[in-house]
Tab-separated table of C-alpha atoms and ligand atoms in Angstrom:
chain	number	residue	atom	x	y	z
Z	1	MET	CA	0.147	-58.470	8.136
Z	2	THR	CA	2.395	-55.456	7.994
Z	3	ASP	CA	1.718	-52.054	9.499
Z	4	ILE	CA	1.517	-49.798	6.444
Z	5	LYS	CA	2.729	-46.878	8.563
Z	6	THR	CA	6.185	-48.458	8.659
Z	7	LEU	CA	6.562	-47.671	4.939
Z	8	ASP	CA	8.034	-44.278	4.086
Z	9	LEU	CA	7.232	-42.536	0.801
Z	10	GLU	CA	10.005	-44.309	-1.051
Z	11	GLN	CA	8.785	-47.687	0.145
Z	12	LEU	CA	5.219	-46.779	-0.818
Z	13	LEU	CA	6.519	-45.863	-4.271
Z	14	ASN	CA	8.103	-49.324	-4.499
Z	15	LEU	CA	4.864	-50.888	-3.400
Z	16	VAL	CA	2.720	-49.149	-6.014
Z	17	TYR	CA	5.336	-50.035	-8.630
Z	18	GLN	CA	5.187	-53.714	-7.689
Z	19	MET	CA	1.395	-53.618	-7.660
Z	20	LYS	CA	1.407	-51.863	-11.050
Z	21	TRP	CA	-0.694	-48.973	-9.751
Z	22	GLU	CA	-0.156	-45.408	-10.912
Z	23	LYS	CA	2.789	-43.688	-9.244
Z	24	TYR	CA	0.695	-40.918	-7.663
Z	25	ARG	CA	-1.143	-43.545	-5.624
Z	26	ALA	CA	1.854	-43.631	-3.291
Z	27	ILE	CA	1.402	-39.966	-2.470
Z	28	GLN	CA	-2.318	-40.421	-1.996
Z	29	ILE	CA	-1.790	-43.264	0.449
Z	30	TYR	CA	0.880	-41.290	2.292
Z	31	GLN	CA	-1.461	-38.295	2.608
Z	32	TRP	CA	-4.289	-40.424	3.931
Z	33	LEU	CA	-1.991	-41.872	6.538
Z	34	TRP	CA	0.000	-38.841	7.615
Z	35	GLN	CA	-2.177	-35.831	6.808
Z	36	LYS	CA	-5.659	-37.172	7.229
Z	37	ASN	CA	-4.815	-39.792	9.811
Z	38	VAL	CA	-7.375	-42.353	8.624
Z	39	GLU	CA	-8.028	-45.528	10.549
Z	40	SER	CA	-9.020	-47.795	7.684
Z	41	PHE	CA	-8.345	-48.294	4.001
Z	42	ASP	CA	-12.048	-47.748	3.320
Z	43	GLN	CA	-11.605	-44.114	4.231
Z	44	MET	CA	-9.098	-43.661	1.379
Z	45	THR	CA	-11.883	-42.576	-0.919
Z	46	ASN	CA	-9.792	-41.448	-3.857
Z	47	LEU	CA	-8.415	-44.970	-4.301
Z	48	SER	CA	-10.396	-47.542	-6.236
Z	49	LYS	CA	-12.225	-50.221	-4.299
Z	50	THR	CA	-9.838	-52.819	-5.731
Z	51	ILE	CA	-6.775	-50.960	-4.527
Z	52	ARG	CA	-8.311	-50.503	-1.089
Z	53	ALA	CA	-9.131	-54.207	-0.886
Z	54	GLN	CA	-5.656	-55.218	-2.007
Z	55	LEU	CA	-4.102	-52.944	0.590
Z	56	ALA	CA	-6.347	-54.335	3.321
Z	57	GLU	CA	-5.279	-57.874	2.426
Z	58	ARG	CA	-1.625	-57.160	3.133
Z	59	PHE	CA	-1.590	-54.298	5.578
Z	60	TYR	CA	-3.168	-52.778	8.632
Z	61	ILE	CA	-2.989	-49.203	9.963
Z	62	SER	CA	-1.433	-48.854	13.399
Z	63	ARG	CA	-2.437	-46.306	15.985
Z	64	LEU	CA	-1.003	-45.505	19.390
Z	65	LYS	CA	-3.377	-46.155	22.247
Z	66	LEU	CA	-4.091	-43.437	24.767
Z	67	ALA	CA	-3.265	-44.931	28.132
Z	68	GLN	CA	-3.573	-41.821	30.276
Z	69	ILE	CA	-4.116	-38.084	29.946
Z	70	GLN	CA	-3.172	-35.595	32.639
Z	71	THR	CA	-3.838	-31.888	32.465
Z	72	GLY	CA	-1.808	-29.403	34.470
Z	73	ASN	CA	-3.350	-26.176	35.733
Z	74	ASP	CA	-1.407	-24.196	33.123
Z	75	GLY	CA	-3.194	-26.153	30.399
Z	76	THR	CA	-0.245	-28.396	29.596
Z	77	ILE	CA	-1.441	-31.880	28.750
Z	78	LYS	CA	0.633	-34.999	29.203
Z	79	PHE	CA	-0.300	-38.032	27.137
Z	80	THR	CA	0.826	-41.498	28.074
Z	81	LEU	CA	0.684	-43.557	24.912
Z	82	GLU	CA	0.859	-47.291	24.518
Z	83	LEU	CA	2.925	-48.828	21.742
Z	84	GLU	CA	2.034	-52.075	20.003
Z	85	ASP	CA	4.394	-54.020	22.257
Z	86	GLN	CA	2.700	-52.416	25.272
Z	87	ASN	CA	5.607	-50.219	26.162
Z	88	LEU	CA	4.538	-46.785	27.308
Z	89	ILE	CA	5.861	-43.436	26.186
Z	90	GLU	CA	4.923	-39.875	27.034
Z	91	SER	CA	4.284	-36.836	24.870
Z	92	VAL	CA	3.298	-33.357	25.949
Z	93	LEU	CA	1.145	-30.603	24.448
Z	94	ILE	CA	2.107	-27.129	25.634
Z	95	ILE	CA	-0.304	-24.350	24.765
Z	96	GLU	CA	0.907	-20.759	24.844
Z	97	GLN	CA	-0.524	-17.635	23.242
Z	98	ASN	CA	0.650	-18.072	19.678
Z	99	ARG	CA	2.236	-21.441	19.934
Z	100	ARG	CA	1.041	-24.951	20.348
Z	101	THR	CA	4.052	-27.132	20.909
Z	102	ILE	CA	4.139	-30.899	20.985
Z	103	CYS	CA	7.093	-32.487	22.742
Z	104	VAL	CA	7.779	-35.995	21.406
Z	105	SER	CA	9.724	-38.951	22.752
Z	106	THR	CA	12.323	-40.718	20.623
Z	107	GLN	CA	13.089	-43.753	22.793
Z	108	VAL	CA	11.395	-45.874	25.437
Z	109	GLY	CA	13.580	-44.862	28.374
Z	110	CYS	CA	17.098	-43.572	27.793
Z	111	ALA	CA	20.620	-44.952	28.030
Z	112	LEU	CA	22.448	-41.764	28.970
Z	113	GLY	CA	21.817	-41.729	32.693
Z	114	CYS	CA	21.700	-37.951	33.287
Z	115	ARG	CA	21.409	-37.617	37.067
Z	116	PHE	CA	18.701	-34.940	37.054
Z	117	CYS	CA	16.375	-36.621	34.559
Z	118	ALA	CA	13.475	-38.920	35.448
Z	119	THR	CA	13.620	-40.789	32.129
Z	120	ALA	CA	17.134	-41.950	32.982
Z	121	ARG	CA	15.747	-43.874	35.947
Z	122	MET	CA	13.858	-46.166	33.561
Z	123	GLY	CA	17.023	-47.266	31.828
Z	124	PHE	CA	16.976	-47.901	28.109
Z	125	ILE	CA	14.219	-50.142	26.746
Z	126	ARG	CA	14.224	-49.582	23.003
Z	127	ASN	CA	14.384	-47.091	20.164
Z	128	LEU	CA	11.148	-45.813	18.675
Z	129	ARG	CA	10.526	-46.361	14.978
Z	130	TRP	CA	9.982	-43.185	12.932
Z	131	HIS	CA	6.263	-43.800	12.590
Z	132	GLU	CA	5.900	-44.201	16.364
Z	133	ILE	CA	7.465	-40.768	16.774
Z	134	VAL	CA	5.084	-39.162	14.265
Z	135	GLU	CA	2.078	-41.058	15.611
Z	136	GLN	CA	2.528	-39.295	18.968
Z	137	ILE	CA	1.666	-36.056	17.195
Z	138	GLN	CA	-1.259	-37.654	15.416
Z	139	ALA	CA	-2.637	-39.100	18.637
Z	140	ILE	CA	-2.591	-35.645	20.233
Z	141	ILE	CA	-4.188	-33.950	17.211
Z	142	ASN	CA	-6.807	-36.646	17.120
Z	143	TYR	CA	-7.659	-36.408	20.773
Z	144	THR	CA	-7.593	-32.627	21.188
Z	145	GLY	CA	-8.458	-31.373	17.707
Z	146	ILE	CA	-5.525	-28.994	18.138
Z	147	SER	CA	-2.866	-28.854	15.451
Z	148	PRO	CA	0.609	-28.018	16.622
Z	149	THR	CA	2.631	-25.058	15.388
Z	150	ASN	CA	5.907	-26.387	16.793
Z	151	ILE	CA	7.464	-29.765	17.447
Z	152	VAL	CA	10.298	-30.321	19.907
Z	153	PHE	CA	12.258	-33.554	20.225
Z	154	MET	CA	12.654	-33.112	23.973
Z	155	GLY	CA	10.648	-35.977	25.403
Z	156	MET	CA	11.928	-39.328	26.585
Z	157	GLY	CA	15.189	-40.452	25.031
Z	158	GLU	CA	18.223	-39.064	23.237
Z	159	PRO	CA	17.337	-38.254	19.613
Z	160	PHE	CA	20.901	-38.765	18.344
Z	161	MET	CA	21.038	-42.285	19.789
Z	162	ASN	CA	18.205	-43.080	17.368
Z	163	ILE	CA	19.203	-40.710	14.619
Z	164	GLU	CA	17.981	-42.549	11.530
Z	165	GLU	CA	14.449	-42.959	12.802
Z	166	VAL	CA	14.456	-39.377	14.098
Z	167	PHE	CA	15.492	-38.086	10.662
Z	168	LYS	CA	12.772	-40.136	8.981
Z	169	ALA	CA	10.234	-38.756	11.457
Z	170	ILE	CA	11.416	-35.213	10.647
Z	171	VAL	CA	10.793	-35.908	6.949
Z	172	ALA	CA	7.176	-36.937	7.614
Z	173	ILE	CA	6.569	-34.055	10.036
Z	174	ASN	CA	7.917	-31.536	7.533
Z	175	SER	CA	6.615	-33.058	4.292
Z	176	ASP	CA	3.974	-31.330	2.184
Z	177	TYR	CA	2.288	-34.700	2.050
Z	178	GLY	CA	2.727	-35.239	5.774
Z	179	LEU	CA	2.198	-32.911	8.733
Z	180	ARG	CA	3.539	-29.810	6.932
Z	181	ILE	CA	5.346	-28.272	9.885
Z	182	GLY	CA	8.083	-25.863	8.822
Z	183	ALA	CA	11.676	-26.879	9.509
Z	184	ARG	CA	12.259	-23.765	11.638
Z	185	ARG	CA	9.442	-24.878	13.890
Z	186	ILE	CA	11.047	-28.222	14.617
Z	187	THR	CA	13.756	-28.434	17.305
Z	188	VAL	CA	15.953	-31.407	18.115
Z	189	SER	CA	17.490	-31.366	21.577
Z	190	THR	CA	20.592	-33.401	22.384
Z	191	ALA	CA	22.552	-34.203	25.499
Z	192	GLY	CA	25.610	-33.564	23.323
Z	193	ILE	CA	26.604	-36.157	20.749
Z	194	PRO	CA	29.029	-34.523	18.295
Z	195	GLU	CA	28.450	-36.993	15.429
Z	196	GLY	CA	24.715	-36.381	15.664
Z	197	ILE	CA	25.260	-32.625	15.582
Z	198	LYS	CA	27.350	-33.027	12.421
Z	199	LYS	CA	24.716	-35.169	10.769
Z	200	LEU	CA	21.979	-32.708	11.693
Z	201	ALA	CA	23.994	-29.882	10.131
Z	202	ALA	CA	24.030	-31.861	6.872
Z	203	LEU	CA	20.307	-32.609	6.916
Z	204	PRO	CA	18.546	-30.886	3.981
Z	205	ILE	CA	15.593	-30.024	6.233
Z	206	GLN	CA	16.910	-27.111	8.274
Z	207	VAL	CA	15.536	-27.848	11.704
Z	208	ARG	CA	16.764	-26.137	14.848
Z	209	LEU	CA	19.234	-27.575	17.315
Z	210	ALA	CA	19.313	-27.323	21.098
Z	211	ILE	CA	22.205	-28.639	23.173
Z	212	SER	CA	21.730	-29.478	26.840
Z	213	LEU	CA	24.841	-27.948	28.353
Z	214	ASN	CA	23.937	-27.906	32.045
Z	215	ALA	CA	27.473	-27.429	33.400
Z	216	THR	CA	30.579	-25.395	32.670
Z	217	THR	CA	33.345	-27.736	33.803
Z	218	ASP	CA	34.088	-31.246	32.609
Z	219	SER	CA	34.238	-32.545	36.151
Z	220	LEU	CA	30.721	-31.389	37.036
Z	221	ARG	CA	29.265	-32.161	33.612
Z	222	SER	CA	30.647	-35.693	33.684
Z	223	LYS	CA	29.018	-36.215	37.071
Z	224	LEU	CA	25.662	-34.857	35.940
Z	225	MET	CA	25.744	-36.243	32.410
Z	226	PRO	CA	27.971	-39.316	32.033
Z	227	ILE	CA	27.948	-38.893	28.217
Z	228	ASN	CA	30.398	-36.031	28.879
Z	229	ILE	CA	33.103	-38.575	29.718
Z	230	LYS	CA	32.956	-39.784	26.129
Z	231	TYR	CA	32.363	-36.354	24.567
Z	232	PRO	CA	33.874	-33.686	26.812
Z	233	LEU	CA	33.054	-30.001	26.560
Z	234	ASN	CA	35.793	-29.006	24.077
Z	235	HIS	CA	34.654	-31.720	21.696
Z	236	LEU	CA	30.996	-30.707	22.106
Z	237	LEU	CA	31.652	-26.991	21.682
Z	238	ALA	CA	33.765	-27.654	18.597
Z	239	ALA	CA	30.802	-29.530	17.095
Z	240	ALA	CA	28.517	-26.614	18.011
Z	241	ARG	CA	30.845	-24.141	16.262
Z	242	GLU	CA	31.047	-26.364	13.184
Z	243	TYR	CA	27.271	-26.592	13.123
Z	244	ILE	CA	26.978	-22.804	13.119
Z	245	ILE	CA	29.533	-22.442	10.346
Z	246	ALA	CA	27.990	-25.197	8.239
Z	247	THR	CA	24.389	-24.014	8.594
Z	248	GLY	CA	24.619	-20.286	9.240
Z	249	ARG	CA	22.093	-20.875	12.012
Z	250	ARG	CA	22.222	-20.011	15.677
Z	251	LEU	CA	21.614	-22.739	18.157
Z	252	THR	CA	20.232	-22.898	21.671
Z	253	PHE	CA	22.041	-24.077	24.761
Z	254	GLU	CA	19.767	-25.389	27.452
Z	255	TYR	CA	20.958	-25.082	31.023
Z	256	VAL	CA	19.021	-26.816	33.777
Z	257	LEU	CA	19.475	-24.866	37.006
Z	258	LEU	CA	20.205	-27.176	39.931
Z	259	ASP	CA	20.296	-25.222	43.143
Z	260	GLY	CA	23.733	-24.973	44.714
Z	261	VAL	CA	25.195	-27.238	42.027
Z	262	ASN	CA	25.524	-25.233	38.817
Z	263	ASN	CA	23.931	-21.846	39.573
Z	264	LEU	CA	26.763	-20.110	41.399
Z	265	THR	CA	28.335	-16.831	40.276
Z	266	ALA	CA	31.428	-18.739	39.136
Z	267	ASP	CA	29.210	-20.897	36.910
Z	268	ALA	CA	27.713	-17.817	35.281
Z	269	GLU	CA	31.200	-16.393	34.716
Z	270	ARG	CA	32.428	-19.604	33.098
Z	271	LEU	CA	29.302	-19.809	30.972
Z	272	ILE	CA	29.926	-16.293	29.705
Z	273	ARG	CA	33.511	-17.138	28.768
Z	274	MET	CA	32.441	-20.365	27.136
Z	275	LEU	CA	29.634	-18.979	24.995
Z	276	ARG	CA	30.662	-15.360	24.406
Z	277	ASN	CA	31.921	-16.074	20.909
Z	278	ILE	CA	29.263	-18.541	19.872
Z	279	PRO	CA	26.118	-17.133	18.207
Z	280	CYS	CA	23.541	-18.784	20.415
Z	281	LYS	CA	20.561	-18.450	22.657
Z	282	ILE	CA	20.610	-19.668	26.239
Z	283	ASN	CA	17.558	-21.220	27.743
Z	284	LEU	CA	17.652	-21.549	31.510
Z	285	ILE	CA	15.415	-24.320	32.825
Z	286	PRO	CA	14.795	-24.315	36.578
Z	287	PHE	CA	15.038	-27.925	37.725
Z	288	ASN	CA	11.729	-29.773	37.619
Z	289	SER	CA	11.628	-32.136	40.516
Z	290	PHE	CA	10.244	-35.666	40.545
Z	291	PRO	CA	9.873	-38.351	43.208
Z	292	GLY	CA	13.279	-39.510	44.378
Z	293	ALA	CA	15.182	-36.627	42.759
Z	294	ASP	CA	18.532	-35.674	44.292
Z	295	PHE	CA	18.461	-31.985	43.374
Z	296	SER	CA	16.463	-28.967	44.323
Z	297	THR	CA	14.922	-26.157	42.325
Z	298	PRO	CA	16.431	-22.730	42.867
Z	299	HIS	CA	14.164	-19.993	44.214
Z	300	PRO	CA	12.839	-17.774	41.356
Z	301	ASP	CA	14.976	-14.877	42.680
Z	302	LYS	CA	18.095	-16.967	42.224
Z	303	VAL	CA	16.985	-17.910	38.728
Z	304	SER	CA	16.597	-14.283	37.703
Z	305	LYS	CA	19.866	-13.378	39.411
Z	306	PHE	CA	21.659	-16.016	37.336
Z	307	ALA	CA	19.985	-14.697	34.171
Z	308	GLN	CA	20.996	-11.142	35.081
Z	309	LEU	CA	24.626	-12.164	35.533
Z	310	LEU	CA	24.612	-13.569	31.999
Z	311	TYR	CA	22.517	-10.916	30.349
Z	312	PRO	CA	25.004	-8.103	29.752
Z	313	HIS	CA	27.410	-10.520	28.063
Z	314	LEU	CA	25.021	-13.050	26.569
Z	315	PRO	CA	21.899	-11.090	25.689
Z	316	ALA	CA	19.851	-13.952	24.262
Z	317	VAL	CA	18.964	-15.453	27.630
Z	318	THR	CA	15.505	-16.800	28.326
Z	319	ILE	CA	14.045	-18.585	31.311
Z	320	ARG	CA	11.875	-21.527	30.426
Z	321	LYS	CA	8.653	-21.381	32.340
Z	322	SER	CA	8.016	-24.599	34.077
Z	323	ARG	CA	5.078	-26.048	32.242
Z	324	GLY	CA	3.069	-28.978	33.361
Z	325	SER	CA	5.459	-29.760	36.198
Z	326	GLN	CA	2.617	-30.492	38.543
Z	327	VAL	CA	1.556	-33.442	36.381
Z	328	LEU	CA	5.202	-34.424	35.849
Z	329	ALA	CA	5.036	-33.237	32.245
Z	330	GLY	CA	7.936	-30.794	32.552
Z	331	CYS	CA	11.382	-31.260	31.014
Z	332	GLY	CA	13.080	-34.283	32.458
Z	333	GLN	CA	10.013	-35.531	34.293
Z	334	LEU	CA	8.824	-37.985	31.686
Z	335	ALA	CA	8.996	-41.601	32.721
Z	336	SER	CA	6.286	-44.154	32.492
Z	337	ARG	CA	6.798	-45.517	35.925
Z	338	PHE	CA	3.323	-46.721	36.606
Z	339	GLN	CA	3.564	-49.832	34.489
Z	340	ASN	CA	6.280	-52.283	33.750
Z	341	CYS	CA	8.000	-51.784	30.464
Z	342	HIS	CA	8.319	-54.675	28.107
Z	343	ARG	CA	11.679	-55.355	26.604
Z	344	GLN	CA	11.778	-56.488	23.010
C	1	SAH	N1	18.022	-36.189	25.528
C	1	SAH	C1	17.717	-34.901	24.996
C	1	SAH	C2	16.245	-34.518	24.996
C	1	SAH	C3	15.454	-34.832	26.247
C	1	SAH	S1	15.750	-33.825	27.676
C	1	SAH	C4	18.533	-33.847	25.709
C	1	SAH	O1	19.221	-34.183	26.676
C	1	SAH	O2	18.518	-32.704	25.301
C	1	SAH	C5	15.124	-32.246	27.259
C	1	SAH	C6	15.669	-31.129	28.138
C	1	SAH	O3	15.214	-31.280	29.485
C	1	SAH	C7	17.177	-31.105	28.216
C	1	SAH	O4	17.660	-29.803	28.037
C	1	SAH	C8	17.476	-31.566	29.633
C	1	SAH	O5	18.690	-31.030	30.094
C	1	SAH	C9	16.275	-31.036	30.380
C	1	SAH	N2	15.994	-31.725	31.631
C	1	SAH	C10	16.192	-33.020	31.930
C	1	SAH	N3	15.784	-33.286	33.179
C	1	SAH	C11	15.300	-32.132	33.680
C	1	SAH	C12	14.683	-31.769	34.920
C	1	SAH	N4	14.491	-32.653	35.879
C	1	SAH	N5	14.298	-30.480	35.076
C	1	SAH	C13	14.440	-29.583	34.097
C	1	SAH	N6	14.983	-29.868	32.905
C	1	SAH	C14	15.415	-31.131	32.697
C-alpha cells in the first residue's frame, strides 16, 4: 500500500491517466486530501463508488499523530507530532491579533550545529517529505479548528538542506486546490545557504525570505554557525543582494541577540555598515533559552538599546516578541528530546 499523500498533482494526473479516469478527478482527489483533509476515500463523495474502491485497494491516507500539545500563557501552542516511522517533530501555532501563524519543521533534527539552537543538539535524523511538512499544518487546523493566515518555515531543520521537498510543500500550501495561502504570507528562513537563496529567487511562487544573520564578523559567525565556514558573510550577502535584484523584493535578516556575545555597540555599528545599502528588514530575536544552553538572554533594556542604535540608520527594525518560550516553543527551542528518535 502506498500513502496517496506522497503523490503531488502531477503524479495524481498520471494516476488518473493510467486508470483511464477523467482528468479532473486528479484535482478532485487533491482537493479532498489537501483542502478538505479527509481521512478515508469514502469521504470523497464526488468520486464514483468504483473509483473510491479502486483507490482504497492501492492506497491509504496518512495522517500525523498528535503526540503532545503544550500551551504557553501567551496562547502559543506547540504540537509534537509523530511521523509514520515514529520520529517526532514540532510545529507551533502563534496567535496574534490579525495573524495566525504556523511555524513548520522541515527536517527531523538539523545538521548545521548552530550553537544557540536546541534543534542542533539532536543532530540530523532525516529530511521530511513534502507531504509531512504540509500535514503539520493540517494536523493543527484539524485539532484547533483555526486556519492559519501565515506560514513560516522556521521550525526544526534547515529548509535549504531539503530544498526540493520544501518547494513541493510550498506548492501545496499555496495552491488553489491546496491550502490557498498567499505567497507573500509564506516565509522561508535560512541559516544562509547561497545556492538555496538563488533557487528561491527563481521560484515562480514569490514567497518571502528570511536570513539568520546573527553575527557581523566571520570569526564570530563561524563560531556560532559553523555553516559560515563554508559560506562566509561576503558570499551570503552577495546572494542576498542578487535575490533582491532578481525578485524586486525586500528580505528580512534575523538577528538572535546573545547577551555579551553579539549585542555590543560595535556589533550594532558593523550591522549598520553591512546592511545600510541592502533593502531589508531586521528582526531582532532575544535569545530563547533552553536546558543546557550556553548563552544568556539580554535584559529587555539592552534589547531596546540595540534596536535604538540601529534605528536611525536601519529604520525597518523590529523586535520579535518571545512567544511560547515558556513551553519551549520559541525560535530555536524546538527539539523532541523526550523520546528517542528513530533513524531510517
Ligand atoms: N534553519 C533555519 C530555520 C530554523 S531557525 C534558520 O536558521 O533560519 C529559525 C530562527 O530562529 C532563526 O533565525 C534562528 O537564528 C533563530 N534561533 C535559533 N535558535 C534560537 C534561540 N535559542 N533563541 C532565539 N532564536 C533562535
